[in-house]
Short mmCIF file of C-alpha atoms in Angstrom, two decimals:
data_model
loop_
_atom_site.label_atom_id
_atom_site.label_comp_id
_atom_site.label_asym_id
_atom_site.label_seq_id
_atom_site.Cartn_x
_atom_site.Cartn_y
_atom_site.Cartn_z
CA UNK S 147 51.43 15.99 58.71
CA UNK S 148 52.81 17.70 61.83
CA UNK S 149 55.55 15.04 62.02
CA UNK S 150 56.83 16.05 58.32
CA UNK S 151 57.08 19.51 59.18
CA UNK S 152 58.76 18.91 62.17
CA UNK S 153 61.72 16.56 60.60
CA UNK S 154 61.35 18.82 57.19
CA UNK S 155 62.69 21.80 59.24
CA UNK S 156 64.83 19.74 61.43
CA UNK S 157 66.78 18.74 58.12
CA UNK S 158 66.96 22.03 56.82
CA UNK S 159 68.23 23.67 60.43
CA UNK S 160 71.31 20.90 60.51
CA UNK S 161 72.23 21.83 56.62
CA UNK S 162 72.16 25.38 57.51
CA UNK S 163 74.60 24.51 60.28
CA UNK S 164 76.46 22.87 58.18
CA UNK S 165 76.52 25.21 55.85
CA UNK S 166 77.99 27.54 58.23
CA UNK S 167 80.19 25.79 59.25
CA UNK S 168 81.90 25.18 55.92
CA UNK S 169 81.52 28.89 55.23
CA UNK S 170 83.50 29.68 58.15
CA UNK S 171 85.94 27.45 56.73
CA UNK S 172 85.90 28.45 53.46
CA UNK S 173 87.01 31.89 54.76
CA UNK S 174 89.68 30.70 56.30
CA UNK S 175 90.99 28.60 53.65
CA UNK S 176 90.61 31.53 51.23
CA UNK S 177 92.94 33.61 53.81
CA UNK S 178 95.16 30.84 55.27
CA UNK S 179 98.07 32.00 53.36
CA UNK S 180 98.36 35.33 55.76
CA UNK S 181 99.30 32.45 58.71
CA UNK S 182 102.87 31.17 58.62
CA UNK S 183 103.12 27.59 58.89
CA UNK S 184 105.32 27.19 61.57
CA UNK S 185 102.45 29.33 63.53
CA UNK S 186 99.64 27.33 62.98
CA UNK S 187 100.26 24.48 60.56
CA UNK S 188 96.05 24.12 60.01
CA UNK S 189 96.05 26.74 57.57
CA UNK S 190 98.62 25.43 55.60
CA UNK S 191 96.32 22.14 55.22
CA UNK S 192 93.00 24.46 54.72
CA UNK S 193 94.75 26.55 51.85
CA UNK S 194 95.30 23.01 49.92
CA UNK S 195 91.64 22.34 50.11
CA UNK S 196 90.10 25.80 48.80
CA UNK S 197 88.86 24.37 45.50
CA UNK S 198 86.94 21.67 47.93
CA UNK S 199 85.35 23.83 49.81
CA UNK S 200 84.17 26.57 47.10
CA UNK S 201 82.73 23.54 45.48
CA UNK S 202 80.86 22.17 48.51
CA UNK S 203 79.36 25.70 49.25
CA UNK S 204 78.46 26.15 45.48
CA UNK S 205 76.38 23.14 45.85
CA UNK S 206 74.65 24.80 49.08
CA UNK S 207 73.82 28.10 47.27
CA UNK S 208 72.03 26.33 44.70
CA UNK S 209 70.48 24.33 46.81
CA UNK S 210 69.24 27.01 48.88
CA UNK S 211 67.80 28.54 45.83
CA UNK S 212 65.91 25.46 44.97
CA UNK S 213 64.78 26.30 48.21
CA UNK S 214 64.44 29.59 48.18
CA UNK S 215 66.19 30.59 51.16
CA UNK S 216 67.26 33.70 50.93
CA UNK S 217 68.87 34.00 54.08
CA UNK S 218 71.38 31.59 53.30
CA UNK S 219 71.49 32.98 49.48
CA UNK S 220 72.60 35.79 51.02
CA UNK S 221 75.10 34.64 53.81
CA UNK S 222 76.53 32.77 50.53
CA UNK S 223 76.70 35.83 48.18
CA UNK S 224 78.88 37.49 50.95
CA UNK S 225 80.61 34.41 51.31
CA UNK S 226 81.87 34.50 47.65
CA UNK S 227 82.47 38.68 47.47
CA UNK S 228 84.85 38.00 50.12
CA UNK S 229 86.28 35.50 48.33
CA UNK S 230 86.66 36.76 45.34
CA UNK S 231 90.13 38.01 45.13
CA UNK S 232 91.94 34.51 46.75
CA UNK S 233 89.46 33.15 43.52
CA UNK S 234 90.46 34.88 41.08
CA UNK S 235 94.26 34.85 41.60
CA UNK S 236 93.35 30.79 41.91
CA UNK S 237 91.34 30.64 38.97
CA UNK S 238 91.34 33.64 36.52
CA UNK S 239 89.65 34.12 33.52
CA UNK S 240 91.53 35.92 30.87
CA UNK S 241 91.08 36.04 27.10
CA UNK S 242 94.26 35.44 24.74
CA UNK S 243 95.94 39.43 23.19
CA UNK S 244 96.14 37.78 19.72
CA UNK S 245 98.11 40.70 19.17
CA UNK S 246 101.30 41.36 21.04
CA UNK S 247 103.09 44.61 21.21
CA UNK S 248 106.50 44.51 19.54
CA UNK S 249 108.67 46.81 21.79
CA UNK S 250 110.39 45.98 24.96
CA UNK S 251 108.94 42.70 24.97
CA UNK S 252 110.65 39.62 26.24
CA UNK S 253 109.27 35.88 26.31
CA UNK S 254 109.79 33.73 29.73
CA UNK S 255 109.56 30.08 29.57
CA UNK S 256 110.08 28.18 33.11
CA UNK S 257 109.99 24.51 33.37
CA UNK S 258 110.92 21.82 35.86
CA UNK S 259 112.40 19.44 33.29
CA UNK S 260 112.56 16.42 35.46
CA UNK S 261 116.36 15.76 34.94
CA UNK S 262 115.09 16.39 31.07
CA UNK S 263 113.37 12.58 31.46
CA UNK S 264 116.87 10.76 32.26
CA UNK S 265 117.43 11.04 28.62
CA UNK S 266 120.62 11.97 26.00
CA UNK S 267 119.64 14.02 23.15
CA UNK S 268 121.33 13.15 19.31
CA UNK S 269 120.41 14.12 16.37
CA UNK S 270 119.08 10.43 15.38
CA UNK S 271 117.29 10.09 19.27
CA UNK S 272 116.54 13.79 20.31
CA UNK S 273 115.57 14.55 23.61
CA UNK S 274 111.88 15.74 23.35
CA UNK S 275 112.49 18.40 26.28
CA UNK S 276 115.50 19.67 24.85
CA UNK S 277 113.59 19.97 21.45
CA UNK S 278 110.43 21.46 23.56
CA UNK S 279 112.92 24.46 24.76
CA UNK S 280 114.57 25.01 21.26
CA UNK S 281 111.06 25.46 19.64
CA UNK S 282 110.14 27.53 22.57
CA UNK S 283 111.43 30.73 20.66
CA UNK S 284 111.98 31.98 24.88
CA UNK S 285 114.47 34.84 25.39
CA UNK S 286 115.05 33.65 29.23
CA UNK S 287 114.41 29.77 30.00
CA UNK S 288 114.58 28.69 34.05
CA UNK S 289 114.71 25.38 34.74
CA UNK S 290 114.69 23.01 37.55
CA UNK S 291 115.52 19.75 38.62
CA UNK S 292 118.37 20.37 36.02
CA UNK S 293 120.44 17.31 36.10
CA UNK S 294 123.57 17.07 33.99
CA UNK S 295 126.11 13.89 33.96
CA UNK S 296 129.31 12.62 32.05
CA UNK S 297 127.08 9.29 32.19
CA UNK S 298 126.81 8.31 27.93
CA UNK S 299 123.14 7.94 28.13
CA UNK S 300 122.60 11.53 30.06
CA UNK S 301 122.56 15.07 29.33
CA UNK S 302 125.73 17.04 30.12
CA UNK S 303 126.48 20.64 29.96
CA UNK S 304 128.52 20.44 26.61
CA UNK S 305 124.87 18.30 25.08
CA UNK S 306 122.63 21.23 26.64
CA UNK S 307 125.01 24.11 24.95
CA UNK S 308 125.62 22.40 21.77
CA UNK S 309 121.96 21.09 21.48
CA UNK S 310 120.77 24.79 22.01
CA UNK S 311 122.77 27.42 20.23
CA UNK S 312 119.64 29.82 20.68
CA UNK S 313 120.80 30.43 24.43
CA UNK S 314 124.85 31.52 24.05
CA UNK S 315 124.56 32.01 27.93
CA UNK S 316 123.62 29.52 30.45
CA UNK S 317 124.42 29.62 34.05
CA UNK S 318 124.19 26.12 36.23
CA UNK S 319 123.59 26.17 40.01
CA UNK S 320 124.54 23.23 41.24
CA UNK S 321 123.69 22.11 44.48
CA UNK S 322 123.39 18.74 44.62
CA UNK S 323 125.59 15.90 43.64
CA UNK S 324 124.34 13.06 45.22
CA UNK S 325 126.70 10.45 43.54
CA UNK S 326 130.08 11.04 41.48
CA UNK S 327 129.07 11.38 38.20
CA UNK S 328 125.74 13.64 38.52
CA UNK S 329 125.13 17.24 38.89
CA UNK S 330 121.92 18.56 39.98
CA UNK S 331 120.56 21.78 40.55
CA UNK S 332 119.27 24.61 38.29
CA UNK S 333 119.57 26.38 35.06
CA UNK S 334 119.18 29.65 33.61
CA UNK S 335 119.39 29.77 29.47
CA UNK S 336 119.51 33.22 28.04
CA UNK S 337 119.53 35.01 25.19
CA UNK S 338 121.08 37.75 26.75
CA UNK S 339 124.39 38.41 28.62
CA UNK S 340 124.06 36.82 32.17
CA UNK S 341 126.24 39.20 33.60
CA UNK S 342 126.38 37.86 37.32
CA UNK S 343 124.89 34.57 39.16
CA UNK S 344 125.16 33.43 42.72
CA UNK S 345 123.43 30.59 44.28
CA UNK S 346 120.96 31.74 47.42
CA UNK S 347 121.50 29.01 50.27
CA UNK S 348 117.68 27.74 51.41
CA UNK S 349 119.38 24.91 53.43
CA UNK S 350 118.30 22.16 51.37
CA UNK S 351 119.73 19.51 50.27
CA UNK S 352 117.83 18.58 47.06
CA UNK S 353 116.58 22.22 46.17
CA UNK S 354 117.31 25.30 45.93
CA UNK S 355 117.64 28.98 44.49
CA UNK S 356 119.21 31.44 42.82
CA UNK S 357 119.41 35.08 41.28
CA UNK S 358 121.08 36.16 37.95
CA UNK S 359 121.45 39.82 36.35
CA UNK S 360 120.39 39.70 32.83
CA UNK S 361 121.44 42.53 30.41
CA UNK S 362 118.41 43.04 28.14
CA UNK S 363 119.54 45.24 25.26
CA UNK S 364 120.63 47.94 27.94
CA UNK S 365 118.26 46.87 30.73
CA UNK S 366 119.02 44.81 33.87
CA UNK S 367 116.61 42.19 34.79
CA UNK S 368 116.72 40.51 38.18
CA UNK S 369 115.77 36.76 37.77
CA UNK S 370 115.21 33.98 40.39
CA UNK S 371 115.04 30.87 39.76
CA UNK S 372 113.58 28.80 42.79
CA UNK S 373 113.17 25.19 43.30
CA UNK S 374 111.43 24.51 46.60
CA UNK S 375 111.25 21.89 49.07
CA UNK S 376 109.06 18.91 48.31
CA UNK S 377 106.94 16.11 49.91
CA UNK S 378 109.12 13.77 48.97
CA UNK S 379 106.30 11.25 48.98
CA UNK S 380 107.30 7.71 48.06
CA UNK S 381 106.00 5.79 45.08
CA UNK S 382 103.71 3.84 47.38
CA UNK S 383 102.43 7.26 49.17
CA UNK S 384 101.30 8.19 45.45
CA UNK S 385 99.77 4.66 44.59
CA UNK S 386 97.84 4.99 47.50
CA UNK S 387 96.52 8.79 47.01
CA UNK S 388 95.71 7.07 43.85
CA UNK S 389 93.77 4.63 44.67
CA UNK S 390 91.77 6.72 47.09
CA UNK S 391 90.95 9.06 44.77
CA UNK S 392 89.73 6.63 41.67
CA UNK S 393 88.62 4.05 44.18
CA UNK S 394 87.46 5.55 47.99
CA UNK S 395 89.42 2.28 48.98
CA UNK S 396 89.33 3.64 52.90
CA UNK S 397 92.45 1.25 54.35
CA UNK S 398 94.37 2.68 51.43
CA UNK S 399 92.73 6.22 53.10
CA UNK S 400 94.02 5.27 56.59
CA UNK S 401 97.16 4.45 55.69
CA UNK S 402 98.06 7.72 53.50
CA UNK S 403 96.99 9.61 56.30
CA UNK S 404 99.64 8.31 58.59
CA UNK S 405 102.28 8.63 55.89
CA UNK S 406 101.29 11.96 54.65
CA UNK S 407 100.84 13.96 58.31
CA UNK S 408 104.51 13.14 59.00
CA UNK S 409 105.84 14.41 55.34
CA UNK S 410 103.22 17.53 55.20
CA UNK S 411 103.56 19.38 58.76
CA UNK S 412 107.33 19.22 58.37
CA UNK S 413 107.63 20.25 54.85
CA UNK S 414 105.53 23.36 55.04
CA UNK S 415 107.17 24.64 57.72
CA UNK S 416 110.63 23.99 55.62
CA UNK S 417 109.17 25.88 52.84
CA UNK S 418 107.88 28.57 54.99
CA UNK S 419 111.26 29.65 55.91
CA UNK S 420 112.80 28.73 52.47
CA UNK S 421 109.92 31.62 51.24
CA UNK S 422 111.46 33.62 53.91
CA UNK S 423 114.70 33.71 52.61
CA UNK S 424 113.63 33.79 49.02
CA UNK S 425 112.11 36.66 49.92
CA UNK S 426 114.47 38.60 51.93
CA UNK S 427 116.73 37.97 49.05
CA UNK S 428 114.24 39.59 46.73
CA UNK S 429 113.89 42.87 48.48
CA UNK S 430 117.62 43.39 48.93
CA UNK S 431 118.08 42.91 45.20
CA UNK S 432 115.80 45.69 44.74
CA UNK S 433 115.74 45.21 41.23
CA UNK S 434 113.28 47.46 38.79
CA UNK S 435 112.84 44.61 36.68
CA UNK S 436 112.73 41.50 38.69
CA UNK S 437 111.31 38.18 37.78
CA UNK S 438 110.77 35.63 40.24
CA UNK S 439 110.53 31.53 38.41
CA UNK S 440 110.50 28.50 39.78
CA UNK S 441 108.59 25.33 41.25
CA UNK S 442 107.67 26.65 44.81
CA UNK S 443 106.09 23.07 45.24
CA UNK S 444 102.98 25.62 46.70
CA UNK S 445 99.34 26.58 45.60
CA UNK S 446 98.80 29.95 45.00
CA UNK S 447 96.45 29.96 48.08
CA UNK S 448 99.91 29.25 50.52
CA UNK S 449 102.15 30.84 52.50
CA UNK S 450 105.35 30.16 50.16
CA UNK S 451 103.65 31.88 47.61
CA UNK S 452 102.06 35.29 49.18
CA UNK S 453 105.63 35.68 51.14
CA UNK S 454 108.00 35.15 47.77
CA UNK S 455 105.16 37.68 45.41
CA UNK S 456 104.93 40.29 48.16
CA UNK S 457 104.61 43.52 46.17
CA UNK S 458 105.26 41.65 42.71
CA UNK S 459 102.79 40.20 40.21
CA UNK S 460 101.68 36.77 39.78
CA UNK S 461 101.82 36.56 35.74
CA UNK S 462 99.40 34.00 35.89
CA UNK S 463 96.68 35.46 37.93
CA UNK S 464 97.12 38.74 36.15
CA UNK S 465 96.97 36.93 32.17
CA UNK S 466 96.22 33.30 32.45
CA UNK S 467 92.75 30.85 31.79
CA UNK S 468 91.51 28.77 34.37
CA UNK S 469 93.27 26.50 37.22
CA UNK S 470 96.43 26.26 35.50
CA UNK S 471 97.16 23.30 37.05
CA UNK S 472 100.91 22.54 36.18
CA UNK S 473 101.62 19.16 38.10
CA UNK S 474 100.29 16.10 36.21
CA UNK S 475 101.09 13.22 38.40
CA UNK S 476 98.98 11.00 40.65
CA UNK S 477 95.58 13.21 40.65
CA UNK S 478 97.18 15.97 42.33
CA UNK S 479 96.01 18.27 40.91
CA UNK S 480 97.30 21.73 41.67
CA UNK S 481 98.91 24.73 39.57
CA UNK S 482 102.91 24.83 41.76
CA UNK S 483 104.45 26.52 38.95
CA UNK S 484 105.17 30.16 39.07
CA UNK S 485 106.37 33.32 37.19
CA UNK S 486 106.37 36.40 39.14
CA UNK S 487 107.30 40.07 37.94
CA UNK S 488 107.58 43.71 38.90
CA UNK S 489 104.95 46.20 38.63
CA UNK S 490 107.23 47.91 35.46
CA UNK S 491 106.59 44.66 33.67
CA UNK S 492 103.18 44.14 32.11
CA UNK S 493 102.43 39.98 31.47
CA UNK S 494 100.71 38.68 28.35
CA UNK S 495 99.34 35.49 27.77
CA UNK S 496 100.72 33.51 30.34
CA UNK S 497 99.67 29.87 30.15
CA UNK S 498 100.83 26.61 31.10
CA UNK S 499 101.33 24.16 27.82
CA UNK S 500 99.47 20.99 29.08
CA UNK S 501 100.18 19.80 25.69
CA UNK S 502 103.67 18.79 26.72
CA UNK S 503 103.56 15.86 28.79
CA UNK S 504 107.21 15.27 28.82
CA UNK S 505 107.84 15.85 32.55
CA UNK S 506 105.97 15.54 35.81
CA UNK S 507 105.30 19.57 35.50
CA UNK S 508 104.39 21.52 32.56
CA UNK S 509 105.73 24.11 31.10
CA UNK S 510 104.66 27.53 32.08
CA UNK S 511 105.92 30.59 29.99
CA UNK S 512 104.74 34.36 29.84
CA UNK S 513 105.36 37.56 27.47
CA UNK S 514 106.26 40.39 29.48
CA UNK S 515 106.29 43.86 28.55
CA UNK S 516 109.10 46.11 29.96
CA UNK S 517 108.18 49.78 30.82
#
């Protein structure tokens, strides 16, 4: 019937619009992280929603197949060429080297450890972080939220060196000591002399960064160890991103919306010029071997984390499986854990150890050759 025909091609013409539409988007989002925050603060929001909106138009291409569309097959194939890149450095797809060469090869293990779970370690009650980085068999170890306190039932520096002999050198950045009898900051654990460290001043309050010069049986290695602004979103901000995800409650929607367009806008543009700094501090180094660690609190589809790589390589993208994701709280769901290298470094098997549930991040650790 004519009427059939009629609303039959009416559908199709408002999902091809749609479609469009979300394409358009999708393009954006793939790209956002070229567009500082404190420009336009939309891409920063479109680059968190990039796995969304591949998904979404995934659906459309094969529904346009079942339909046999091929215009729209073929706005879609571009679509996903131009994509590609932002997709695979999101998402890559690379087998395991059983095989590791021997030479010049050092192991990096970077974990935000949580204040290593508010825990002591003994030899009758060990602390299972503390055992995590001791089995780790890691030449250089960054960690943040590194908390350390003369408190009996908390870590302090003289538990963390006696409770890891493997690591003679260990530098703390401390930058934080919101009450008397805590230290907070970062760590670096090494092997290897740490022949200088400095803290890099991100104006933050709660995070930070730093660099240390590493003397690798005759080599220097830059390292950074970065711990980036956060949300800071409350326990209640979390229940309710909760509940909206396992539940579609929609008040609990409406009200995280509110709550979370305050925290978000402000934040990025914090990080943006934390990345900035990062960054700037990065190129003056100038080292030959750097290596860039750290929570950047960032998907790799952000501006935090295209300004800190630059001209380095993300060790992930270049030898990891999958989305990585390295956050395991509340359903969000995102990899925010980084290692970073110079081109004379080539990465093996980087991977992030979802096995170890110990903090709110996991673990994320690479084998990097040095040329």
């Amino acid at each position: 019937m004519q009427w059939i025909a009629s609303f039959r091609l009416l559908f199709h013409s408002f999902f091809a619009s749609l479609n469009i539409f979300l394409v358009i988007f999708l393009i954006a989002s793939a790209y956002s992280d070229m567009i500082s925050p404190e420009k336009y603060i939309l891409f920063a929001y479109l680059g968190l929603i990039f796995p969304v909106l591949l998904v979404i138009n995934i659906c459309f291409f094969i529904y346009w197949i079942i339909l046999k569309k091929w215009l729209m097959i073929f706005i879609l194939t571009l679509t996903f060429a131009a994509c590609w890149i932002p997709f695979s450095n999101y998402c890559p797809f690379h087998i395991k080297t059983e095989i590791l060469p021997q030479d010049n090869m050092i192991k990096i293990l970077s974990y935000n450890v949580m204040s290593f779970a508010y825990k002591n370690h003994t030899k009758e009650s060990p602390n299972k972080i503390i055992q995590y980085i001791a089995d780790s068999d890691a030449d250089i170890v960054c960690l943040q939220e590194y908390m350390v306190s003369e408190r009996a039932n908390l870590m302090n520096s003289k538990d963390v060196a006696n409770a890891l002999p493997m690591y003679p050198y260990i530098a703390e950045i401390i930058f934080s000591s919101p009450k008397k009898r805590y230290k907070y900051g970062l760590a670096v654990l090494s092997r290897f002399p740490i022949t200088k460290s400095r803290k890099i001043d991100i104006s933050s309050a709660y995070n930070g960064a730093s660099v240390h010069e590493i003397n690798v049986k005759g080599k220097n290695i830059v390292v950074f160890n970065n711990h980036l602004e956060s949300f800071k979103l409350t326990a209640e901000d979390r229940s309710r991103y909760s509940d909206v995800i396992m539940h579609g409650n929609l008040e609990s929607f409406d009200d995280l919306r509110s709550s979370i367009r305050q925290k978000l806008g402000q934040t990025f543009r914090i990080r943006a010029r934390q990345a900035e700094i990062i960054a700037d501090e990065i190129r003056k180094m100038n080292g030959y071997y750097t290596v860039v660690c750290g929570d950047f609190n960032d998907t790799p589809i952000s501006y935090v984390h295209r300004t800190i790589q630059g001209p380095l390589a993300d060790a992930y993208a270049e030898s990891g499986f999958g989305l990585g994701i390295s956050y395991n709280q509340n359903f969000f769901l995102f990899r925010i854990d980084y290692i970073l290298h110079s081109p004379s470094m080539l990465p093996y098997n980087c991977r992030i150890d979802t096995r170890v549930k110990l903090s709110d991040h996991y673990p994320i650790h690479c084998y990097l050759k040095l040329y």
